[in-house]
Tab-separated table of C-alpha atoms in Angstrom:
chain	number	residue	atom	x	y	z
A	1	UNK	CA	0.000	0.000	0.000
A	2	UNK	CA	1.585	3.202	-1.240
A	3	UNK	CA	5.105	3.952	-2.355
A	4	UNK	CA	8.074	5.582	-0.706
A	5	UNK	CA	6.562	9.116	-0.807
A	6	UNK	CA	3.392	7.748	0.764
A	7	UNK	CA	5.432	6.379	3.667
A	8	UNK	CA	7.093	9.751	4.138
A	9	UNK	CA	3.717	11.437	4.157
A	10	UNK	CA	2.538	8.936	6.769
A	11	UNK	CA	5.495	9.870	8.968
A	12	UNK	CA	4.844	13.592	8.479
A	13	UNK	CA	1.152	13.122	9.220
A	14	UNK	CA	2.129	11.581	12.572
A	15	UNK	CA	4.442	14.471	13.465
A	16	UNK	CA	2.860	14.693	16.907
A	17	UNK	CA	4.671	11.392	17.593
A	18	UNK	CA	8.011	12.609	16.182
A	19	UNK	CA	10.042	11.620	19.238
A	20	UNK	CA	8.620	8.103	19.207
A	21	UNK	CA	9.059	7.765	15.431
A	22	UNK	CA	12.684	8.878	15.751
A	23	UNK	CA	13.344	6.156	18.304
A	24	UNK	CA	11.679	3.477	16.186
A	25	UNK	CA	13.476	4.623	13.014
A	26	UNK	CA	16.858	4.445	14.721
A	27	UNK	CA	16.147	1.103	16.358
A	28	UNK	CA	15.135	-0.364	12.986
A	29	UNK	CA	18.219	1.038	11.237
A	30	UNK	CA	20.569	-0.264	13.933
A	31	UNK	CA	19.047	-3.741	13.762
A	32	UNK	CA	19.242	-3.923	9.957
A	33	UNK	CA	21.914	-5.738	7.975
A	34	UNK	CA	24.753	-3.419	6.833
A	35	UNK	CA	23.769	-3.560	3.152
A	36	UNK	CA	20.231	-2.386	4.017
A	37	UNK	CA	21.005	0.518	6.375
A	38	UNK	CA	21.269	3.115	3.629
A	39	UNK	CA	17.614	2.764	2.711
A	40	UNK	CA	16.707	4.097	6.168
A	41	UNK	CA	18.922	7.119	5.546
A	42	UNK	CA	17.139	7.673	2.215
A	43	UNK	CA	13.751	7.375	3.876
A	44	UNK	CA	14.790	9.887	6.556
A	45	UNK	CA	16.059	12.213	3.843
A	46	UNK	CA	12.714	12.069	2.090
A	47	UNK	CA	10.510	12.786	5.084
A	48	UNK	CA	12.923	15.292	6.657
A	49	UNK	CA	13.194	17.423	3.534
A	50	UNK	CA	9.442	17.204	2.932
A	51	UNK	CA	8.696	18.099	6.539
A	52	UNK	CA	10.580	21.419	6.585
A	53	UNK	CA	7.368	23.413	6.247
A	54	UNK	CA	4.705	21.047	7.565
A	55	UNK	CA	6.556	19.444	10.474
A	56	UNK	CA	9.767	21.321	11.323
A	57	UNK	CA	9.925	19.486	14.666
A	58	UNK	CA	11.463	16.517	12.827
A	59	UNK	CA	14.453	18.652	11.857
A	60	UNK	CA	14.945	19.579	15.503
A	61	UNK	CA	14.373	16.107	16.943
A	62	UNK	CA	16.143	13.851	14.415
A	63	UNK	CA	19.801	15.048	14.412
A	64	UNK	CA	20.928	12.903	17.392
A	65	UNK	CA	19.381	9.819	15.788
A	66	UNK	CA	20.893	10.672	12.407
A	67	UNK	CA	24.278	11.149	14.041
A	68	UNK	CA	24.055	7.731	15.681
A	69	UNK	CA	22.861	6.188	12.400
A	70	UNK	CA	25.779	7.713	10.491
A	71	UNK	CA	28.207	6.405	13.121
A	72	UNK	CA	26.703	2.972	12.614
A	73	UNK	CA	27.104	3.279	8.845
A	74	UNK	CA	30.754	4.300	9.355
A	75	UNK	CA	31.427	1.373	11.672
A	76	UNK	CA	29.487	-1.400	9.942
A	77	UNK	CA	29.100	-0.646	6.243
A	78	UNK	CA	31.355	-0.846	3.211
A	79	UNK	CA	33.029	2.171	1.630
A	80	UNK	CA	30.415	2.507	-1.120
A	81	UNK	CA	27.636	2.759	1.467
A	82	UNK	CA	29.661	5.267	3.503
A	83	UNK	CA	30.188	7.343	0.347
A	84	UNK	CA	26.444	7.326	-0.350
A	85	UNK	CA	25.797	8.463	3.229
A	86	UNK	CA	28.408	11.233	2.781
A	87	UNK	CA	26.589	12.284	-0.388
A	88	UNK	CA	23.329	12.521	1.573
A	89	UNK	CA	25.018	14.668	4.244
A	90	UNK	CA	26.308	16.880	1.427
A	91	UNK	CA	22.766	17.311	0.126
A	92	UNK	CA	21.552	18.270	3.616
A	93	UNK	CA	24.361	20.819	3.795
A	94	UNK	CA	23.596	22.272	0.357
A	95	UNK	CA	19.895	22.526	1.135
A	96	UNK	CA	20.638	23.882	4.603
A	97	UNK	CA	18.343	21.289	6.133
A	98	UNK	CA	20.335	21.460	9.367
A	99	UNK	CA	22.623	24.053	10.962
A	100	UNK	CA	26.240	24.054	9.789
A	101	UNK	CA	27.526	22.673	13.099
A	102	UNK	CA	25.131	19.721	12.838
A	103	UNK	CA	26.308	19.010	9.285
A	104	UNK	CA	29.898	19.155	10.568
A	105	UNK	CA	29.030	16.543	13.226
A	106	UNK	CA	27.458	14.329	10.558
A	107	UNK	CA	30.578	14.619	8.380
A	108	UNK	CA	32.822	13.851	11.342
A	109	UNK	CA	30.798	10.734	12.153
A	110	UNK	CA	31.502	9.427	8.654
A	111	UNK	CA	35.189	10.270	8.788
A	112	UNK	CA	36.506	8.929	12.073
A	113	UNK	CA	36.026	6.649	15.052
A	114	UNK	CA	32.546	6.455	16.512
A	115	UNK	CA	31.251	8.981	19.001
A	116	UNK	CA	29.791	7.437	22.197
A	117	UNK	CA	26.347	5.905	21.749
A	118	UNK	CA	23.234	7.922	22.503
A	119	UNK	CA	20.476	6.561	24.685
A	120	UNK	CA	17.771	5.544	22.224
A	121	UNK	CA	15.592	3.409	24.444
A	122	UNK	CA	11.983	4.510	24.043
A	123	UNK	CA	9.788	5.450	26.928
A	124	UNK	CA	6.739	3.348	26.106
A	125	UNK	CA	3.510	3.607	27.985
A	126	UNK	CA	2.029	0.120	28.165
A	127	UNK	CA	-1.277	0.710	26.432
A	128	UNK	CA	-2.692	-1.249	23.493
A	129	UNK	CA	-3.012	1.926	21.417
A	130	UNK	CA	0.601	2.950	22.000
A	131	UNK	CA	1.893	-0.533	21.257
A	132	UNK	CA	-0.212	-0.845	18.104
A	133	UNK	CA	1.055	2.556	16.972
A	134	UNK	CA	4.672	1.512	17.532
A	135	UNK	CA	4.132	-1.715	15.605
A	136	UNK	CA	2.536	0.219	12.745
A	137	UNK	CA	5.476	2.633	12.660
A	138	UNK	CA	7.917	-0.293	12.574
A	139	UNK	CA	6.016	-1.826	9.667
A	140	UNK	CA	5.871	1.492	7.803
A	141	UNK	CA	9.611	2.066	8.211
A	142	UNK	CA	10.489	-1.486	7.157
A	143	UNK	CA	8.118	-1.394	4.175
A	144	UNK	CA	9.392	2.007	3.056
A	145	UNK	CA	12.979	0.936	3.440
A	146	UNK	CA	12.309	-2.173	1.339
A	147	UNK	CA	10.766	0.025	-1.390
A	148	UNK	CA	13.845	2.249	-1.471
A	149	UNK	CA	15.984	-0.815	-2.093
A	150	UNK	CA	13.887	-1.899	-5.067
């Protein structure tokens, strides 16, 4: 149901859950095989750039998760994947999606040893609605990431 842009629009539509979506996105990326991590970066690129006007909170909330994701790409992926991630960071810099110091941190993460891990454990309230929402977000991210790979 729906292509990659539809998944990005789903994420943007649920901007009121941005913090939770960030945590799920990062958890899914970190658990993915190295050759599939880049598709999560592409998905983030799509919804982050689209959200600049409709949901700017994503651009404020996502940098720590992106930094951790880029560190993971640096540590666990091949050089081609790292180069593609560097290209994405370059696009974010050119489009001024993030402040210059944030872009510098992203570039540093792809150029050197990893920076200490961030705490990405979600604070989940144990309600059926919350759990169903988390599961749906996981499915959306996985499905969108699979579409990027195709």
